[in-house]
Amino acid sequence: MKNLLSSRLAWPVLVLVALLLANFAVNPSFFEITVRDGNLYGPVVDILRRAAPIVLIALGMTLVIATRGIDLSVGAVAALSGSWASMSIISSADRASVGVVLTAVAVALIMALVAGAWNGFLVSTLGIQPIVATLVLMVAGRGLAQIITNEKILYPDNSPAYKLIGGGYLLAVPFSILLAGAIFALTAILTRRTALGTLIEAVGINPAASRLAGIKDRQIIFLVYVFSGFCAGLAGLMLTSNSTSADPNSIGLSIELDAILAVVIGGTALTGGRFSLAGTLVGAFIIETMDAFVVIAISARSTDVFKACVVIVVCLLQSPKIQSWLRGLFTRRRPGTPTGPPRAAGSAEPAGATPTGPASGPAVNPTEQMTRTS
Amino acid sequence: MTITESAVAAARPRRRRFSRYAQYSTVGITVALLALMLVAGSLLYPNFTSGQALLDLLGKNVFLLPLAVGMTFVIISGGIDLSVGAMMALGSVVAATLLQAGWSAPVVIVAVLLIGSLLGLLNGVMVSYFGIQPFIATLASMFLARGLCLVITDRSIAIDNPFFQTMNTAHLDLFEVTSTNLRGKVRVSDVYTTPSVVIALAVLLTAFAVLHYSRFGRTVYAVGGNESSARLMGMAVSRTKISVYVISGLCAGVAGLLFAFYTASGDPVAGIGYELNAIAAVVIGGTLLAGGTGYVLGSFLGVLVLGVIYAFKEFDGDLNTGWTRVMIGVLVLFFIVIQRLVVRRT
């Protein structure tokens, strides 16, 4: 039990479970999954499907943040690739043709890779601060998307092959979930079954030292931005393929913030050096479940305020001041710990997030501290 | 970082004479660029550089100036403030709502400025006291401010308060211009500006005075230059860091009011992406994003450069809006690279 709770993932998972239960409380049919035309439907499936683009973008963001960077341009890159793919399919003679769709998707993904490489070049070769370097594309990328679409709103809804990416089904499961899952598995294998993950963490902890140790830090930094660009491009395809109308101004708008939020909730510190892909996955699900809950139980209009409160609480919990305060609290009252965690999990429920913030503290902190010092 | 520092140490003896001027080189480039763009504009479009058009460069983007001024303080201190665009929208929405509820204009103005300062204080406390990264802390308050806007209203509210209406329509006539049009007809027209421009310029001059001629201003530079040295020298680092965010919030409040004057409405979705424009203006104006170096008058030039880019779009109806964004992106990139080179050299 103690091992389970000291795991880095335990608290995000508990929060997710609490959120799911809260959703169930307001909507008793929340866990119902029905089969229509041989495909799965239901609120949970819906949440998973909507989480797919965020999961993808947050995956790339996790690796970027692990190298002490940040990628603000992901929303713009998503808009760029989504606009290009939709535009070239719409303007082609045969929208239903698989060849047309495949070409459009391939070119869009290459554009996303180039965008990522551009960010990587600015950060790794020119040594510009990541926030600033990716800011350039964040501003200009959406502009390029507008130029591609000639300032029109796109209606990419009558190409079945393209629709598959974001709204289609394969083996009864939404294709976007499978796609995001596949990329997630691939990333997990690459970073955890090879040395790549360790190298990324080494660069994030100390680039100079890792360079001295023989790690090609610039190559690694370059690669994570390329990967982030690719993920953003793929997410852009998902976002546009599923929508009946897409405006380059609004495709993936502020998705970079959701992705960063998912990463932070998942326990990856913004200071870089260590990352948790599973945590990011849980973080992305938390965001989508939270959105679903807020929309049903409170009001769609308060989603942003709610998210802001969550970000603030999560950040405060990670802050050195609160951490040392809680550590003091924790060491003094060691016998009292069993009562701490369950209450904390309850308090992480949406409605009480702000006022009970400190109470949910012991949760994140000790584990955080243990992993850091060990 | 270490490479840059050793390069700095090595280059210093030789370059001492030039380094005094090198710090102004980015501003020099900005001025040259602004001139170049104006010349290009006047060659492409008639009336691009007429007196009224030049004044409109500022008049149409007047709310951007306070945002950039506040952002300059924050960036010089080594931070960043992503919440200003949302705070501006919140200011305009609060003003419109309170006026609708029958509050008097002076009270509303004070309330808006107070709300801006309070949100700035929240940013400052999160950054300085709790040690949260400025980027994340202000991101959270951006969500918060934008969310509060939407909670208050999801559509734009018109303002019919007499004072706000006056500020909306008032013209300050500056001088007369006689011009001959193509048919040879002589026309006398007034070149005017708006009270909002005067307010924005007053904010700018106050900021200039504070930043360059006060002890607080020097502390801001010191904190941005090297926080731990500033702390060792006994400067009030925490107080200064909190203050710059309060200043930025206050400026965003002013921007919200100017926006309310300009559009005679409060709009919950106003100023999306304006934080980026403000940052772009500051960068173009020669302020180093790493902190420690910068000029508030440079940010003024940056706002003018953005104004010219928008003017291009306005004068040429066929120009895709995308190009304005691409141009801003390219300019920011250009200045970042220049700054990178200047920092390496001086």
PDB file of C-alpha atoms in Angstrom, chain A residues 39-203:
ATOM      1  CA  ASN A  39     -19.161   0.518 -33.126  1.00  0.00           C
ATOM      2  CA  LEU A  40     -18.686   1.577 -29.513  1.00  0.00           C
ATOM      3  CA  TYR A  41     -20.500   4.652 -28.249  1.00  0.00           C
ATOM      4  CA  GLY A  42     -20.780   6.274 -24.825  1.00  0.00           C
ATOM      5  CA  PRO A  43     -19.579   9.180 -22.733  1.00  0.00           C
ATOM      6  CA  VAL A  44     -16.306   7.475 -21.766  1.00  0.00           C
ATOM      7  CA  VAL A  45     -15.518   6.575 -25.377  1.00  0.00           C
ATOM      8  CA  ASP A  46     -16.276  10.174 -26.238  1.00  0.00           C
ATOM      9  CA  ILE A  47     -13.866  11.478 -23.626  1.00  0.00           C
ATOM     10  CA  LEU A  48     -11.155   9.149 -24.873  1.00  0.00           C
ATOM     11  CA  ARG A  49     -11.734  10.257 -28.444  1.00  0.00           C
ATOM     12  CA  ARG A  50     -11.610  13.929 -27.573  1.00  0.00           C
ATOM     13  CA  ALA A  51      -8.499  13.344 -25.496  1.00  0.00           C
ATOM     14  CA  ALA A  52      -6.638  11.753 -28.431  1.00  0.00           C
ATOM     15  CA  PRO A  53      -5.235  15.012 -29.950  1.00  0.00           C
ATOM     16  CA  ILE A  54      -4.245  16.324 -26.517  1.00  0.00           C
ATOM     17  CA  VAL A  55      -2.575  13.019 -25.681  1.00  0.00           C
ATOM     18  CA  LEU A  56      -0.545  13.247 -28.886  1.00  0.00           C
ATOM     19  CA  ILE A  57       0.521  16.845 -28.394  1.00  0.00           C
ATOM     20  CA  ALA A  58       1.225  16.278 -24.713  1.00  0.00           C
ATOM     21  CA  LEU A  59       3.450  13.295 -25.616  1.00  0.00           C
ATOM     22  CA  GLY A  60       5.686  15.512 -27.712  1.00  0.00           C
ATOM     23  CA  MET A  61       5.498  18.238 -25.079  1.00  0.00           C
ATOM     24  CA  THR A  62       6.571  15.797 -22.351  1.00  0.00           C
ATOM     25  CA  LEU A  63       9.811  14.992 -24.124  1.00  0.00           C
ATOM     26  CA  VAL A  64      10.432  18.668 -24.919  1.00  0.00           C
ATOM     27  CA  ILE A  65       9.814  19.667 -21.305  1.00  0.00           C
ATOM     28  CA  ALA A  66      12.067  16.817 -20.165  1.00  0.00           C
ATOM     29  CA  THR A  67      14.936  18.579 -21.962  1.00  0.00           C
ATOM     30  CA  ARG A  68      14.068  21.796 -20.060  1.00  0.00           C
ATOM     31  CA  GLY A  69      12.361  23.236 -23.109  1.00  0.00           C
ATOM     32  CA  ILE A  70       8.826  24.130 -24.021  1.00  0.00           C
ATOM     33  CA  ASP A  71       7.001  24.137 -27.343  1.00  0.00           C
ATOM     34  CA  LEU A  72       4.454  26.915 -27.700  1.00  0.00           C
ATOM     35  CA  SER A  73       3.997  26.387 -31.417  1.00  0.00           C
ATOM     36  CA  VAL A  74       2.078  23.084 -31.274  1.00  0.00           C
ATOM     37  CA  GLY A  75      -1.339  24.703 -31.731  1.00  0.00           C
ATOM     38  CA  ALA A  76      -0.108  26.666 -34.736  1.00  0.00           C
ATOM     39  CA  VAL A  77       1.560  23.570 -36.225  1.00  0.00           C
ATOM     40  CA  ALA A  78      -1.693  21.630 -35.774  1.00  0.00           C
ATOM     41  CA  ALA A  79      -3.545  24.434 -37.574  1.00  0.00           C
ATOM     42  CA  LEU A  80      -0.934  24.410 -40.323  1.00  0.00           C
ATOM     43  CA  SER A  81      -1.032  20.683 -41.045  1.00  0.00           C
ATOM     44  CA  GLY A  82      -4.800  20.425 -40.583  1.00  0.00           C
ATOM     45  CA  SER A  83      -5.418  23.347 -42.924  1.00  0.00           C
ATOM     46  CA  TRP A  84      -3.062  21.990 -45.549  1.00  0.00           C
ATOM     47  CA  ALA A  85      -4.580  18.504 -45.546  1.00  0.00           C
ATOM     48  CA  SER A  86      -8.185  19.771 -45.598  1.00  0.00           C
ATOM     49  CA  MET A  87      -7.402  22.373 -48.241  1.00  0.00           C
ATOM     50  CA  SER A  88      -5.694  19.992 -50.608  1.00  0.00           C
ATOM     51  CA  ILE A  89      -8.465  17.408 -50.214  1.00  0.00           C
ATOM     52  CA  ILE A  90     -11.196  19.995 -50.767  1.00  0.00           C
ATOM     53  CA  SER A  91      -9.528  21.418 -53.838  1.00  0.00           C
ATOM     54  CA  SER A  92      -8.846  18.010 -55.395  1.00  0.00           C
ATOM     55  CA  ALA A  93     -11.084  16.559 -58.064  1.00  0.00           C
ATOM     56  CA  ASP A  94     -11.930  13.347 -56.239  1.00  0.00           C
ATOM     57  CA  ARG A  95     -12.311  13.896 -52.512  1.00  0.00           C
ATOM     58  CA  ALA A  96     -13.153  10.290 -51.817  1.00  0.00           C
ATOM     59  CA  SER A  97      -9.964   8.985 -53.421  1.00  0.00           C
ATOM     60  CA  VAL A  98      -7.661   7.309 -50.896  1.00  0.00           C
ATOM     61  CA  GLY A  99      -4.606   8.353 -52.894  1.00  0.00           C
ATOM     62  CA  VAL A 100      -5.509  12.033 -52.614  1.00  0.00           C
ATOM     63  CA  VAL A 101      -6.036  11.725 -48.871  1.00  0.00           C
ATOM     64  CA  LEU A 102      -2.801   9.802 -48.362  1.00  0.00           C
ATOM     65  CA  THR A 103      -0.803  12.394 -50.308  1.00  0.00           C
ATOM     66  CA  ALA A 104      -2.427  15.264 -48.430  1.00  0.00           C
ATOM     67  CA  VAL A 105      -1.753  13.592 -45.087  1.00  0.00           C
ATOM     68  CA  ALA A 106       1.835  12.794 -46.022  1.00  0.00           C
ATOM     69  CA  VAL A 107       2.580  16.351 -47.127  1.00  0.00           C
ATOM     70  CA  ALA A 108       0.887  17.756 -44.027  1.00  0.00           C
ATOM     71  CA  LEU A 109       3.008  15.535 -41.790  1.00  0.00           C
ATOM     72  CA  ILE A 110       6.166  16.529 -43.637  1.00  0.00           C
ATOM     73  CA  MET A 111       5.234  20.178 -43.054  1.00  0.00           C
ATOM     74  CA  ALA A 112       4.822  19.424 -39.365  1.00  0.00           C
ATOM     75  CA  LEU A 113       8.211  17.702 -39.292  1.00  0.00           C
ATOM     76  CA  VAL A 114       9.801  20.715 -40.987  1.00  0.00           C
ATOM     77  CA  ALA A 115       8.119  23.009 -38.455  1.00  0.00           C
ATOM     78  CA  GLY A 116       9.500  20.880 -35.636  1.00  0.00           C
ATOM     79  CA  ALA A 117      12.938  20.847 -37.231  1.00  0.00           C
ATOM     80  CA  TRP A 118      12.786  24.638 -37.474  1.00  0.00           C
ATOM     81  CA  ASN A 119      12.070  24.924 -33.740  1.00  0.00           C
ATOM     82  CA  GLY A 120      14.788  22.395 -33.043  1.00  0.00           C
ATOM     83  CA  PHE A 121      17.251  24.341 -35.157  1.00  0.00           C
ATOM     84  CA  LEU A 122      16.510  27.600 -33.321  1.00  0.00           C
ATOM     85  CA  VAL A 123      16.820  25.991 -29.906  1.00  0.00           C
ATOM     86  CA  SER A 124      19.673  23.537 -30.404  1.00  0.00           C
ATOM     87  CA  THR A 125      21.869  25.238 -33.000  1.00  0.00           C
ATOM     88  CA  LEU A 126      21.248  28.938 -32.405  1.00  0.00           C
ATOM     89  CA  GLY A 127      20.769  28.427 -28.680  1.00  0.00           C
ATOM     90  CA  ILE A 128      17.675  30.636 -28.409  1.00  0.00           C
ATOM     91  CA  GLN A 129      15.488  30.195 -25.306  1.00  0.00           C
ATOM     92  CA  PRO A 130      12.774  27.633 -26.129  1.00  0.00           C
ATOM     93  CA  ILE A 131       9.889  29.931 -25.121  1.00  0.00           C
ATOM     94  CA  VAL A 132      11.119  32.622 -27.476  1.00  0.00           C
ATOM     95  CA  ALA A 133      12.163  30.310 -30.282  1.00  0.00           C
ATOM     96  CA  THR A 134       8.809  28.551 -30.443  1.00  0.00           C
ATOM     97  CA  LEU A 135       6.963  31.851 -30.009  1.00  0.00           C
ATOM     98  CA  VAL A 136       8.053  32.767 -33.534  1.00  0.00           C
ATOM     99  CA  LEU A 137       6.229  29.830 -35.080  1.00  0.00           C
ATOM    100  CA  MET A 138       3.333  30.246 -32.672  1.00  0.00           C
ATOM    101  CA  VAL A 139       2.663  33.660 -34.215  1.00  0.00           C
ATOM    102  CA  ALA A 140       3.690  32.935 -37.794  1.00  0.00           C
ATOM    103  CA  GLY A 141       2.327  29.364 -38.095  1.00  0.00           C
ATOM    104  CA  ARG A 142      -1.303  30.381 -37.859  1.00  0.00           C
ATOM    105  CA  GLY A 143      -0.561  33.118 -40.377  1.00  0.00           C
ATOM    106  CA  LEU A 144       0.807  30.524 -42.785  1.00  0.00           C
ATOM    107  CA  ALA A 145      -2.310  28.399 -42.220  1.00  0.00           C
ATOM    108  CA  GLN A 146      -4.454  31.418 -43.106  1.00  0.00           C
ATOM    109  CA  ILE A 147      -2.424  31.976 -46.256  1.00  0.00           C
ATOM    110  CA  ILE A 148      -2.866  28.306 -47.249  1.00  0.00           C
ATOM    111  CA  THR A 149      -6.626  28.448 -46.827  1.00  0.00           C
ATOM    112  CA  ASN A 150      -6.847  31.958 -48.265  1.00  0.00           C
ATOM    113  CA  GLU A 151      -8.654  33.083 -45.092  1.00  0.00           C
ATOM    114  CA  LYS A 152     -11.554  30.754 -45.711  1.00  0.00           C
ATOM    115  CA  ILE A 153     -13.210  28.419 -43.269  1.00  0.00           C
ATOM    116  CA  LEU A 154     -12.826  24.834 -44.406  1.00  0.00           C
ATOM    117  CA  TYR A 155     -15.538  22.198 -44.616  1.00  0.00           C
ATOM    118  CA  PRO A 156     -13.597  18.949 -44.828  1.00  0.00           C
ATOM    119  CA  ASP A 157     -16.538  16.678 -44.077  1.00  0.00           C
ATOM    120  CA  ASN A 158     -17.190  14.703 -47.223  1.00  0.00           C
ATOM    121  CA  SER A 159     -14.061  12.672 -47.623  1.00  0.00           C
ATOM    122  CA  PRO A 160     -14.621   9.295 -45.901  1.00  0.00           C
ATOM    123  CA  ALA A 161     -10.950   8.361 -45.998  1.00  0.00           C
ATOM    124  CA  TYR A 162      -9.924  11.607 -44.281  1.00  0.00           C
ATOM    125  CA  LYS A 163     -12.800  11.414 -41.832  1.00  0.00           C
ATOM    126  CA  LEU A 164     -11.385   8.112 -40.599  1.00  0.00           C
ATOM    127  CA  ILE A 165      -8.439   9.823 -38.857  1.00  0.00           C
ATOM    128  CA  GLY A 166     -10.510  11.813 -36.404  1.00  0.00           C
ATOM    129  CA  GLY A 167     -14.031  10.458 -36.579  1.00  0.00           C
ATOM    130  CA  GLY A 168     -13.846   6.968 -38.021  1.00  0.00           C
ATOM    131  CA  TYR A 169     -13.872   3.513 -36.443  1.00  0.00           C
ATOM    132  CA  LEU A 170     -11.582   0.541 -36.803  1.00  0.00           C
ATOM    133  CA  LEU A 171     -12.518  -2.790 -35.195  1.00  0.00           C
ATOM    134  CA  ALA A 172     -15.374  -1.057 -33.340  1.00  0.00           C
ATOM    135  CA  VAL A 173     -12.983   1.393 -31.667  1.00  0.00           C
ATOM    136  CA  PRO A 174     -12.594   5.048 -32.733  1.00  0.00           C
ATOM    137  CA  PHE A 175      -9.573   5.219 -35.004  1.00  0.00           C
ATOM    138  CA  SER A 176      -8.141   8.316 -33.290  1.00  0.00           C
ATOM    139  CA  ILE A 177      -7.893   6.406 -29.990  1.00  0.00           C
ATOM    140  CA  LEU A 178      -6.018   3.594 -31.724  1.00  0.00           C
ATOM    141  CA  LEU A 179      -3.719   6.068 -33.461  1.00  0.00           C
ATOM    142  CA  ALA A 180      -2.911   7.993 -30.281  1.00  0.00           C
ATOM    143  CA  GLY A 181      -2.471   4.702 -28.432  1.00  0.00           C
ATOM    144  CA  ALA A 182      -0.071   3.388 -31.078  1.00  0.00           C
ATOM    145  CA  ILE A 183       2.068   6.544 -30.980  1.00  0.00           C
ATOM    146  CA  PHE A 184       2.018   6.432 -27.197  1.00  0.00           C
ATOM    147  CA  ALA A 185       3.166   2.790 -27.144  1.00  0.00           C
ATOM    148  CA  LEU A 186       5.879   3.517 -29.679  1.00  0.00           C
ATOM    149  CA  THR A 187       7.168   6.484 -27.687  1.00  0.00           C
ATOM    150  CA  ALA A 188       7.090   4.502 -24.467  1.00  0.00           C
ATOM    151  CA  ILE A 189       9.053   1.649 -26.036  1.00  0.00           C
ATOM    152  CA  LEU A 190      11.592   4.006 -27.620  1.00  0.00           C
ATOM    153  CA  THR A 191      12.204   5.991 -24.458  1.00  0.00           C
ATOM    154  CA  ARG A 192      11.950   3.251 -21.872  1.00  0.00           C
ATOM    155  CA  ARG A 193      13.308   0.168 -23.628  1.00  0.00           C
ATOM    156  CA  THR A 194      16.258   1.980 -25.178  1.00  0.00           C
ATOM    157  CA  ALA A 195      18.690   4.481 -23.696  1.00  0.00           C
ATOM    158  CA  LEU A 196      16.898   7.380 -25.376  1.00  0.00           C
ATOM    159  CA  GLY A 197      14.778   8.256 -22.348  1.00  0.00           C
ATOM    160  CA  THR A 198      17.790   8.338 -20.070  1.00  0.00           C
ATOM    161  CA  LEU A 199      19.704  10.488 -22.533  1.00  0.00           C
ATOM    162  CA  ILE A 200      16.792  12.939 -22.724  1.00  0.00           C
ATOM    163  CA  GLU A 201      16.654  13.136 -18.946  1.00  0.00           C
ATOM    164  CA  ALA A 202      20.406  13.619 -18.754  1.00  0.00           C
ATOM    165  CA  VAL A 203      20.241  16.539 -21.171  1.00  0.00           C
TER     166      VAL A 203
END
